[in-house]
mmCIF file of N, CA and C in Angstrom:
data_model
loop_
_atom_site.group_PDB
_atom_site.id
_atom_site.type_symbol
_atom_site.label_atom_id
_atom_site.label_comp_id
_atom_site.label_asym_id
_atom_site.label_seq_id
_atom_site.Cartn_x
_atom_site.Cartn_y
_atom_site.Cartn_z
ATOM 1 N N LEU A 1 -152.907 -18.820 -43.847
ATOM 2 C CA LEU A 1 -151.473 -18.597 -44.015
ATOM 3 C C LEU A 1 -151.129 -17.150 -43.663
ATOM 4 N N VAL A 2 -152.008 -16.224 -43.970
ATOM 5 C CA VAL A 2 -151.741 -14.810 -43.678
ATOM 6 C C VAL A 2 -151.833 -14.555 -42.177
ATOM 7 N N LEU A 3 -152.834 -15.154 -41.534
ATOM 8 C CA LEU A 3 -153.032 -14.912 -40.107
ATOM 9 C C LEU A 3 -152.033 -15.668 -39.236
ATOM 10 N N ALA A 4 -151.648 -16.863 -39.677
ATOM 11 C CA ALA A 4 -150.699 -17.667 -38.893
ATOM 12 C C ALA A 4 -149.661 -18.255 -39.839
ATOM 13 N N PRO A 5 -148.677 -17.452 -40.238
ATOM 14 C CA PRO A 5 -147.687 -17.928 -41.205
ATOM 15 C C PRO A 5 -146.708 -18.927 -40.575
ATOM 16 N N ASN A 6 -146.931 -20.180 -40.892
ATOM 17 C CA ASN A 6 -145.992 -21.209 -40.457
ATOM 18 C C ASN A 6 -145.917 -22.284 -41.536
ATOM 19 N N ILE A 7 -145.019 -23.202 -41.387
ATOM 20 C CA ILE A 7 -144.753 -24.188 -42.429
ATOM 21 C C ILE A 7 -145.951 -25.112 -42.656
ATOM 22 N N VAL A 8 -146.675 -25.441 -41.602
ATOM 23 C CA VAL A 8 -147.847 -26.325 -41.743
ATOM 24 C C VAL A 8 -148.914 -25.656 -42.610
ATOM 25 N N ASN A 9 -149.189 -24.398 -42.353
ATOM 26 C CA ASN A 9 -150.178 -23.675 -43.158
ATOM 27 C C ASN A 9 -149.702 -23.497 -44.592
ATOM 28 N N LEU A 10 -148.423 -23.258 -44.797
ATOM 29 C CA LEU A 10 -147.881 -23.127 -46.140
ATOM 30 C C LEU A 10 -148.063 -24.422 -46.915
ATOM 31 N N VAL A 11 -147.724 -25.535 -46.314
ATOM 32 C CA VAL A 11 -147.883 -26.836 -46.981
ATOM 33 C C VAL A 11 -149.361 -27.096 -47.282
ATOM 34 N N SER A 12 -150.237 -26.744 -46.339
ATOM 35 C CA SER A 12 -151.673 -26.934 -46.551
ATOM 36 C C SER A 12 -152.175 -26.128 -47.744
ATOM 37 N N VAL A 13 -151.768 -24.883 -47.833
ATOM 38 C CA VAL A 13 -152.197 -24.028 -48.934
ATOM 39 C C VAL A 13 -151.670 -24.565 -50.258
ATOM 40 N N ILE A 14 -150.431 -24.981 -50.299
ATOM 41 C CA ILE A 14 -149.849 -25.535 -51.527
ATOM 42 C C ILE A 14 -150.616 -26.789 -51.950
ATOM 43 N N CYS A 15 -150.927 -27.661 -50.996
ATOM 44 C CA CYS A 15 -151.686 -28.879 -51.306
ATOM 45 C C CYS A 15 -153.078 -28.548 -51.836
ATOM 46 N N MET A 16 -153.740 -27.573 -51.239
ATOM 47 C CA MET A 16 -155.078 -27.195 -51.694
ATOM 48 C C MET A 16 -155.053 -26.621 -53.107
ATOM 49 N N VAL A 17 -154.053 -25.812 -53.405
ATOM 50 C CA VAL A 17 -153.952 -25.233 -54.748
ATOM 51 C C VAL A 17 -153.700 -26.329 -55.771
ATOM 52 N N ILE A 18 -152.792 -27.248 -55.479
ATOM 53 C CA ILE A 18 -152.507 -28.358 -56.392
ATOM 54 C C ILE A 18 -153.756 -29.203 -56.600
ATOM 55 N N TYR A 19 -154.465 -29.511 -55.512
ATOM 56 C CA TYR A 19 -155.693 -30.298 -55.599
ATOM 57 C C TYR A 19 -156.737 -29.585 -56.462
ATOM 58 N N PHE A 20 -156.874 -28.283 -56.288
ATOM 59 C CA PHE A 20 -157.843 -27.505 -57.048
ATOM 60 C C PHE A 20 -157.516 -27.536 -58.538
ATOM 61 N N VAL A 21 -156.250 -27.353 -58.890
ATOM 62 C CA VAL A 21 -155.847 -27.340 -60.301
ATOM 63 C C VAL A 21 -156.049 -28.715 -60.929
ATOM 64 N N ILE A 22 -155.602 -29.766 -60.264
ATOM 65 C CA ILE A 22 -155.750 -31.121 -60.809
ATOM 66 C C ILE A 22 -157.229 -31.503 -60.884
ATOM 67 N N GLY A 23 -157.991 -31.201 -59.839
ATOM 68 C CA GLY A 23 -159.413 -31.517 -59.833
ATOM 69 C C GLY A 23 -160.173 -30.801 -60.933
ATOM 70 N N SER A 24 -159.811 -29.554 -61.190
ATOM 71 C CA SER A 24 -160.494 -28.806 -62.243
ATOM 72 C C SER A 24 -160.193 -29.396 -63.616
ATOM 73 N N ASN A 25 -158.999 -29.934 -63.810
ATOM 74 C CA ASN A 25 -158.688 -30.583 -65.086
ATOM 75 C C ASN A 25 -159.538 -31.829 -65.292
ATOM 76 N N PHE A 26 -159.695 -32.640 -64.244
ATOM 77 C CA PHE A 26 -160.547 -33.821 -64.349
ATOM 78 C C PHE A 26 -161.997 -33.432 -64.621
ATOM 79 N N GLU A 27 -162.475 -32.413 -63.921
ATOM 80 C CA GLU A 27 -163.850 -31.987 -64.125
ATOM 81 C C GLU A 27 -164.058 -31.427 -65.525
ATOM 82 N N GLU A 28 -163.065 -30.711 -66.032
ATOM 83 C CA GLU A 28 -163.179 -30.162 -67.374
ATOM 84 C C GLU A 28 -163.283 -31.274 -68.413
ATOM 85 N N LYS A 29 -162.494 -32.323 -68.258
ATOM 86 C CA LYS A 29 -162.587 -33.462 -69.174
ATOM 87 C C LYS A 29 -163.972 -34.093 -69.121
ATOM 88 N N LYS A 30 -164.534 -34.196 -67.919
ATOM 89 C CA LYS A 30 -165.872 -34.750 -67.746
ATOM 90 C C LYS A 30 -166.919 -33.856 -68.426
ATOM 91 N N LEU A 31 -166.772 -32.541 -68.294
ATOM 92 C CA LEU A 31 -167.710 -31.615 -68.927
ATOM 93 C C LEU A 31 -167.627 -31.671 -70.444
ATOM 94 N N ILE A 32 -166.425 -31.808 -70.970
ATOM 95 C CA ILE A 32 -166.260 -31.925 -72.423
ATOM 96 C C ILE A 32 -166.920 -33.206 -72.911
ATOM 97 N N LYS A 33 -166.743 -34.274 -72.175
ATOM 98 C CA LYS A 33 -167.347 -35.555 -72.550
ATOM 99 C C LYS A 33 -168.875 -35.469 -72.493
ATOM 100 N N THR A 34 -169.406 -34.759 -71.500
ATOM 101 C CA THR A 34 -170.851 -34.665 -71.318
ATOM 102 C C THR A 34 -171.499 -33.687 -72.290
ATOM 103 N N PHE A 35 -170.917 -32.482 -72.454
ATOM 104 C CA PHE A 35 -171.571 -31.427 -73.222
ATOM 105 C C PHE A 35 -170.940 -31.160 -74.582
ATOM 106 N N GLY A 36 -169.746 -31.675 -74.840
ATOM 107 C CA GLY A 36 -169.117 -31.561 -76.158
ATOM 108 C C GLY A 36 -168.855 -30.140 -76.603
ATOM 109 N N LYS A 37 -169.279 -29.853 -77.844
ATOM 110 C CA LYS A 37 -168.980 -28.562 -78.471
ATOM 111 C C LYS A 37 -169.578 -27.389 -77.688
ATOM 112 N N GLU A 38 -170.736 -27.593 -77.092
ATOM 113 C CA GLU A 38 -171.363 -26.510 -76.323
ATOM 114 C C GLU A 38 -170.446 -26.053 -75.184
ATOM 115 N N TYR A 39 -169.832 -26.993 -74.489
ATOM 116 C CA TYR A 39 -168.907 -26.618 -73.405
ATOM 117 C C TYR A 39 -167.628 -26.010 -73.966
ATOM 118 N N LEU A 40 -167.129 -26.530 -75.068
ATOM 119 C CA LEU A 40 -165.911 -25.972 -75.670
ATOM 120 C C LEU A 40 -166.131 -24.518 -76.100
ATOM 121 N N ASP A 41 -167.321 -24.222 -76.618
ATOM 122 C CA ASP A 41 -167.645 -22.837 -76.975
ATOM 123 C C ASP A 41 -167.662 -21.953 -75.728
ATOM 124 N N TYR A 42 -168.288 -22.462 -74.668
ATOM 125 C CA TYR A 42 -168.324 -21.727 -73.402
ATOM 126 C C TYR A 42 -166.911 -21.507 -72.863
ATOM 127 N N LYS A 43 -166.101 -22.564 -72.923
ATOM 128 C CA LYS A 43 -164.723 -22.494 -72.419
ATOM 129 C C LYS A 43 -163.905 -21.453 -73.179
ATOM 130 N N SER A 44 -164.175 -21.289 -74.470
ATOM 131 C CA SER A 44 -163.410 -20.311 -75.253
ATOM 132 C C SER A 44 -163.761 -18.875 -74.877
ATOM 133 N N GLU A 45 -164.946 -18.668 -74.257
ATOM 134 C CA GLU A 45 -165.362 -17.325 -73.888
ATOM 135 C C GLU A 45 -165.064 -16.960 -72.436
ATOM 136 N N VAL A 46 -164.861 -17.974 -71.567
ATOM 137 C CA VAL A 46 -164.731 -17.734 -70.138
ATOM 138 C C VAL A 46 -163.345 -18.177 -69.665
ATOM 139 N N PRO A 47 -162.620 -17.309 -68.945
ATOM 140 C CA PRO A 47 -161.313 -17.701 -68.413
ATOM 141 C C PRO A 47 -161.453 -18.820 -67.377
ATOM 142 N N PRO A 48 -160.406 -19.623 -67.185
ATOM 143 C CA PRO A 48 -160.511 -20.800 -66.316
ATOM 144 C C PRO A 48 -160.781 -20.512 -64.840
ATOM 145 N N PHE A 49 -160.051 -19.647 -64.198
ATOM 146 C CA PHE A 49 -160.191 -19.487 -62.757
ATOM 147 C C PHE A 49 -160.715 -18.118 -62.348
ATOM 148 N N ILE A 50 -160.174 -17.072 -62.909
ATOM 149 C CA ILE A 50 -160.561 -15.716 -62.520
ATOM 150 C C ILE A 50 -161.280 -15.078 -63.702
ATOM 151 N N PRO A 51 -162.553 -14.716 -63.526
ATOM 152 C CA PRO A 51 -163.291 -14.137 -64.649
ATOM 153 C C PRO A 51 -162.723 -12.781 -65.059
ATOM 154 N N ASN A 52 -162.875 -12.486 -66.300
ATOM 155 C CA ASN A 52 -162.436 -11.204 -66.844
ATOM 156 C C ASN A 52 -163.498 -10.163 -66.498
ATOM 157 N N ILE A 53 -163.162 -9.231 -65.667
ATOM 158 C CA ILE A 53 -164.112 -8.241 -65.170
ATOM 159 C C ILE A 53 -164.731 -7.437 -66.316
ATOM 160 N N ASP A 54 -163.941 -7.067 -67.301
ATOM 161 C CA ASP A 54 -164.464 -6.289 -68.428
ATOM 162 C C ASP A 54 -165.566 -7.046 -69.159
ATOM 163 N N SER A 55 -165.352 -8.334 -69.408
ATOM 164 C CA SER A 55 -166.361 -9.091 -70.131
ATOM 165 C C SER A 55 -167.627 -9.266 -69.304
ATOM 166 N N LEU A 56 -167.502 -9.332 -67.981
ATOM 167 C CA LEU A 56 -168.687 -9.422 -67.129
ATOM 168 C C LEU A 56 -169.534 -8.166 -67.250
ATOM 169 N N PHE A 57 -168.890 -6.999 -67.237
ATOM 170 C CA PHE A 57 -169.628 -5.755 -67.359
ATOM 171 C C PHE A 57 -170.245 -5.612 -68.744
ATOM 172 N N LYS A 58 -169.532 -6.010 -69.781
ATOM 173 C CA LYS A 58 -170.061 -5.913 -71.144
ATOM 174 C C LYS A 58 -171.290 -6.796 -71.300
ATOM 175 N N LYS A 59 -171.249 -8.023 -70.757
ATOM 176 C CA LYS A 59 -172.401 -8.926 -70.865
ATOM 177 C C LYS A 59 -173.580 -8.389 -70.075
ATOM 178 N N THR A 60 -173.334 -7.780 -68.926
ATOM 179 C CA THR A 60 -174.410 -7.223 -68.114
ATOM 180 C C THR A 60 -175.070 -6.060 -68.833
ATOM 181 N N ILE A 61 -174.262 -5.186 -69.404
ATOM 182 C CA ILE A 61 -174.801 -4.032 -70.140
ATOM 183 C C ILE A 61 -175.556 -4.498 -71.380
ATOM 184 N N LYS A 62 -175.004 -5.497 -72.080
ATOM 185 C CA LYS A 62 -175.641 -6.021 -73.281
ATOM 186 C C LYS A 62 -176.978 -6.675 -72.936
ATOM 187 N N ALA A 63 -177.051 -7.366 -71.812
ATOM 188 C CA ALA A 63 -178.304 -8.008 -71.417
ATOM 189 C C ALA A 63 -179.366 -6.977 -71.054
ATOM 190 N N LYS A 64 -178.972 -5.856 -70.474
ATOM 191 C CA LYS A 64 -179.928 -4.819 -70.100
ATOM 192 C C LYS A 64 -180.413 -4.039 -71.322
ATOM 193 N N ASN A 65 -179.569 -3.925 -72.354
ATOM 194 C CA ASN A 65 -179.919 -3.177 -73.571
ATOM 195 C C ASN A 65 -179.908 -4.123 -74.767
ATOM 196 N N PRO A 66 -180.976 -4.871 -74.989
ATOM 197 C CA PRO A 66 -180.986 -5.835 -76.103
ATOM 198 C C PRO A 66 -181.048 -5.187 -77.453
#
């Protein structure tokens, strides 16, 4: 869309984003069904799409210094 901004590319990007969001909801339901509380605990610590950079650095530092 950035390299060739036209209506076809815009519609394609919108469709891909919608598909990604809906697909991730279905997959999340499947993961909850499969892993239960363990996945719910993980989900409470990790953001859905974009990871929190601060928490990534804290976990890396914590893993290096037990």
